[in-house]
Amino acid sequence: MKKLITLALCASTFMFFGCAKAGLKNVDPSWTEPATSVTVLYTQPLVKNGSDVTDDLPEYADNFSGWMEKRMGEEFQKQAGVTAKFEQKEAGSFNFAVTKLGKKEFSIPSPKFDEVEGLDGLVLTISNFEVDRISETKMTGPTSAETRTYLQYSGEYSYAKAAEKQVVTSGTFKARVGLGFAMTKGDWDKNVENLVEELIKDTPLQKK
């Protein structure tokens, strides 16, 4: 029976608001061996705050996917010791399975193994990848409230073993970093760190 894991990631920058709602995942207990590499298949990220990319990552204003691949690759190497290879795909390259995680159902992607060539080892598939600046307001007293702003990366994903064509993890992610007066490149970098941490948490990829 798969184990349901609720990720609870809190950044000190927004502890006042409590833990940010992170993703959910099911990890198949049969997946016990770490990998040395991972192929990441993903749909093009939907960047809802494009002007922020232009301001903070001007050299990647027209190639946000290139920046994300570079930073995620660095973080997979740093946090999990694995080499990541990236391929951007259309959603038609994926199968989608309605999967219950927690109290909700999500459409979780996995590769169409017979149509996507050259897959081997561990495959991470990501869909509905959204990037946004969001604001949340919390009551701090009977007549007072405070609003905090975050940079958020969200989506659905799976890990699969290509040789067995077997999905071994299904999940959602919602990585956040609290923002100060203005967003900076450091916030984008930090949230990729948060994203990879969330993707590998409680899987064999997480360093012990």
CSV table of C-alpha atoms in Angstrom, one decimal:
chain,number,residue,atom,x,y,z
A,1,MET,CA,0.0,0.0,0.0
A,2,LYS,CA,1.4,3.4,-1.0
A,3,LYS,CA,2.3,5.8,1.8
A,4,LEU,CA,0.7,9.2,1.7
A,5,ILE,CA,3.2,11.9,2.7
A,6,THR,CA,2.2,15.5,3.4
A,7,LEU,CA,5.1,17.8,3.0
A,8,ALA,CA,5.4,20.5,5.6
A,9,LEU,CA,8.0,23.0,4.5
A,10,CYS,CA,8.2,26.3,6.3
A,11,ALA,CA,10.5,29.2,5.3
A,12,SER,CA,11.6,31.4,8.2
A,13,THR,CA,10.7,34.5,6.1
A,14,PHE,CA,7.0,33.7,6.5
A,15,MET,CA,6.8,31.7,9.7
A,16,PHE,CA,4.4,34.3,11.1
A,17,PHE,CA,1.9,33.0,8.6
A,18,GLY,CA,2.5,29.4,9.6
A,19,CYS,CA,3.6,26.7,7.2
A,20,ALA,CA,3.0,27.3,3.5
A,21,LYS,CA,0.8,24.6,2.0
A,22,ALA,CA,3.2,22.4,0.1
A,23,GLY,CA,2.5,19.4,-2.1
A,24,LEU,CA,1.3,15.9,-1.5
A,25,LYS,CA,2.8,12.7,-2.7
A,26,ASN,CA,2.4,8.9,-2.8
A,27,VAL,CA,5.7,7.0,-2.7
A,28,ASP,CA,5.6,3.3,-3.7
A,29,PRO,CA,7.5,1.4,-1.0
A,30,SER,CA,9.0,-0.8,-3.7
A,31,TRP,CA,11.2,2.1,-4.8
A,32,THR,CA,14.2,1.8,-2.5
A,33,GLU,CA,17.3,2.3,-4.6
A,34,PRO,CA,18.6,5.8,-5.3
A,35,ALA,CA,19.4,6.8,-8.9
A,36,THR,CA,22.6,8.3,-10.3
A,37,SER,CA,20.7,10.2,-13.0
A,38,VAL,CA,17.2,11.4,-13.8
A,39,THR,CA,15.5,12.4,-17.1
A,40,VAL,CA,13.2,15.3,-16.5
A,41,LEU,CA,10.3,15.6,-19.0
A,42,TYR,CA,8.2,18.7,-18.6
A,43,THR,CA,5.7,20.9,-20.3
A,44,GLN,CA,6.6,24.5,-20.9
A,45,PRO,CA,6.2,26.5,-17.6
A,46,LEU,CA,3.4,29.0,-17.6
A,47,VAL,CA,4.9,32.2,-16.3
A,48,LYS,CA,2.2,34.4,-15.0
A,49,ASN,CA,4.5,37.2,-13.8
A,50,GLY,CA,6.6,37.6,-17.0
A,51,SER,CA,7.6,41.2,-16.1
A,52,ASP,CA,9.4,39.9,-13.0
A,53,VAL,CA,11.4,37.5,-15.2
A,54,THR,CA,12.4,40.4,-17.5
A,55,ASP,CA,13.4,42.5,-14.5
A,56,ASP,CA,15.3,39.8,-12.5
A,57,LEU,CA,16.5,37.4,-15.2
A,58,PRO,CA,16.8,39.6,-18.2
A,59,GLU,CA,19.1,37.3,-20.1
A,60,TYR,CA,16.4,34.6,-19.8
A,61,ALA,CA,13.5,36.8,-20.6
A,62,ASP,CA,12.8,34.8,-23.7
A,63,ASN,CA,14.1,31.5,-22.4
A,64,PHE,CA,12.8,30.9,-18.9
A,65,SER,CA,12.8,27.2,-19.5
A,66,GLY,CA,16.6,27.3,-20.1
A,67,TRP,CA,17.1,29.1,-16.8
A,68,MET,CA,14.9,26.6,-15.0
A,69,GLU,CA,16.7,23.6,-16.5
A,70,LYS,CA,20.1,25.1,-15.5
A,71,ARG,CA,19.1,25.8,-11.9
A,72,MET,CA,17.2,22.6,-11.4
A,73,GLY,CA,20.1,20.6,-12.7
A,74,GLU,CA,22.4,22.3,-10.3
A,75,GLU,CA,20.1,21.6,-7.4
A,76,PHE,CA,19.6,18.0,-8.3
A,77,GLN,CA,23.4,17.5,-8.3
A,78,LYS,CA,23.8,19.4,-5.0
A,79,GLN,CA,20.9,18.0,-3.1
A,80,ALA,CA,20.6,14.4,-4.5
A,81,GLY,CA,24.0,13.8,-6.2
A,82,VAL,CA,22.3,12.9,-9.5
A,83,THR,CA,22.8,14.2,-13.0
A,84,ALA,CA,19.6,15.6,-14.5
A,85,LYS,CA,18.8,15.6,-18.2
A,86,PHE,CA,15.9,17.8,-19.4
A,87,GLU,CA,13.5,17.5,-22.3
A,88,GLN,CA,10.6,19.9,-22.9
A,89,LYS,CA,7.6,18.0,-24.2
A,90,GLU,CA,4.0,18.7,-25.3
A,91,ALA,CA,1.3,17.3,-23.0
A,92,GLY,CA,0.5,14.8,-25.7
A,93,SER,CA,3.6,12.9,-24.8
A,94,PHE,CA,2.2,12.1,-21.4
A,95,ASN,CA,-0.5,9.8,-20.0
A,96,PHE,CA,-2.6,11.4,-17.3
A,97,ALA,CA,-4.1,9.4,-14.4
A,98,VAL,CA,-6.6,10.8,-12.0
A,99,THR,CA,-5.0,10.1,-8.6
A,100,LYS,CA,-6.3,10.9,-5.2
A,101,LEU,CA,-3.8,12.7,-3.0
A,102,GLY,CA,-5.1,13.7,0.4
A,103,LYS,CA,-8.8,14.7,0.0
A,104,LYS,CA,-8.5,15.8,-3.6
A,105,GLU,CA,-8.0,14.2,-7.0
A,106,PHE,CA,-5.2,15.4,-9.4
A,107,SER,CA,-4.3,14.6,-13.0
A,108,ILE,CA,-0.8,13.1,-12.6
A,109,PRO,CA,1.4,12.8,-15.7
A,110,SER,CA,3.6,9.9,-16.7
A,111,PRO,CA,5.5,9.3,-20.0
A,112,LYS,CA,4.0,7.5,-23.0
A,113,PHE,CA,6.9,5.1,-22.9
A,114,ASP,CA,6.2,3.6,-26.3
A,115,GLU,CA,6.2,7.1,-27.9
A,116,VAL,CA,9.0,9.0,-26.1
A,117,GLU,CA,12.3,7.6,-27.4
A,118,GLY,CA,15.5,7.0,-25.4
A,119,LEU,CA,14.1,6.8,-21.9
A,120,ASP,CA,16.0,4.8,-19.4
A,121,GLY,CA,16.6,4.8,-15.7
A,122,LEU,CA,14.5,7.1,-13.6
A,123,VAL,CA,12.1,9.6,-15.3
A,124,LEU,CA,10.6,12.6,-13.6
A,125,THR,CA,7.5,13.9,-15.5
A,126,ILE,CA,6.2,17.4,-14.7
A,127,SER,CA,3.0,19.0,-16.1
A,128,ASN,CA,0.9,22.1,-15.3
A,129,PHE,CA,4.1,23.9,-14.3
A,130,GLU,CA,3.0,27.4,-13.2
A,131,VAL,CA,5.1,30.3,-11.9
A,132,ASP,CA,3.4,33.1,-10.2
A,133,ARG,CA,3.6,35.9,-7.7
A,134,ILE,CA,0.8,35.5,-5.2
A,135,SER,CA,-0.5,37.4,-2.2
A,136,GLU,CA,-2.2,36.0,0.9
A,137,THR,CA,-3.9,38.0,3.7
A,138,LYS,CA,-4.2,36.7,7.2
A,139,MET,CA,-6.1,38.2,10.1
A,140,THR,CA,-3.7,39.2,12.9
A,141,GLY,CA,-6.3,40.5,15.3
A,142,PRO,CA,-10.1,41.3,15.5
A,143,THR,CA,-9.7,44.3,13.2
A,144,SER,CA,-6.3,43.9,11.7
A,145,ALA,CA,-4.8,41.9,8.9
A,146,GLU,CA,-1.5,41.5,7.1
A,147,THR,CA,-0.7,40.6,3.6
A,148,ARG,CA,2.3,38.6,2.5
A,149,THR,CA,3.6,38.0,-1.0
A,150,TYR,CA,5.3,34.9,-2.4
A,151,LEU,CA,7.0,33.6,-5.5
A,152,GLN,CA,5.4,30.2,-6.1
A,153,TYR,CA,6.2,27.3,-8.5
A,154,SER,CA,3.4,24.7,-8.6
A,155,GLY,CA,2.4,21.6,-10.7
A,156,GLU,CA,1.9,17.9,-10.8
A,157,TYR,CA,4.6,15.2,-11.3
A,158,SER,CA,5.5,11.5,-11.2
A,159,TYR,CA,8.7,9.5,-11.0
A,160,ALA,CA,8.8,6.3,-13.0
A,161,LYS,CA,11.2,3.5,-13.7
A,162,ALA,CA,11.6,3.4,-17.5
A,163,ALA,CA,12.7,-0.3,-17.7
A,164,GLU,CA,9.6,-1.5,-15.9
A,165,LYS,CA,7.3,1.3,-17.2
A,166,GLN,CA,6.3,1.7,-13.6
A,167,VAL,CA,5.2,4.9,-11.8
A,168,VAL,CA,6.8,4.8,-8.3
A,169,THR,CA,5.8,8.3,-7.1
A,170,SER,CA,2.8,10.5,-7.8
A,171,GLY,CA,2.7,14.0,-6.4
A,172,THR,CA,2.0,17.7,-6.6
A,173,PHE,CA,4.4,20.5,-5.7
A,174,LYS,CA,3.9,24.0,-4.4
A,175,ALA,CA,7.3,25.6,-3.7
A,176,ARG,CA,7.3,29.1,-2.2
A,177,VAL,CA,9.6,31.8,-1.1
A,178,GLY,CA,8.5,34.8,0.9
A,179,LEU,CA,9.2,38.1,-0.8
A,180,GLY,CA,10.4,41.4,0.7
A,181,PHE,CA,9.9,44.8,-0.6
A,182,ALA,CA,11.0,43.8,-4.1
A,183,MET,CA,11.7,40.5,-5.8
A,184,THR,CA,15.3,39.7,-6.7
A,185,LYS,CA,17.2,37.0,-8.6
A,186,GLY,CA,18.0,35.5,-5.2
A,187,ASP,CA,14.4,34.8,-4.7
A,188,TRP,CA,14.1,32.9,-8.0
A,189,ASP,CA,17.2,30.9,-7.1
A,190,LYS,CA,16.0,30.1,-3.6
A,191,ASN,CA,12.7,28.8,-4.8
A,192,VAL,CA,14.3,26.4,-7.2
A,193,GLU,CA,16.2,25.1,-4.2
A,194,ASN,CA,12.9,24.7,-2.4
A,195,LEU,CA,11.3,23.0,-5.5
A,196,VAL,CA,14.0,20.3,-5.8
A,197,GLU,CA,14.0,19.8,-2.0
A,198,GLU,CA,10.2,19.2,-2.2
A,199,LEU,CA,10.5,16.9,-5.3
A,200,ILE,CA,13.1,14.6,-3.6
A,201,LYS,CA,11.8,14.7,0.0
A,202,ASP,CA,10.9,11.2,1.4
A,203,THR,CA,12.1,9.4,-1.8
A,204,PRO,CA,15.3,7.4,-2.2
A,205,LEU,CA,16.8,10.5,-3.9
A,206,GLN,CA,16.9,12.4,-0.6
A,207,LYS,CA,20.4,12.2,0.9
A,208,LYS,CA,20.3,10.5,4.3
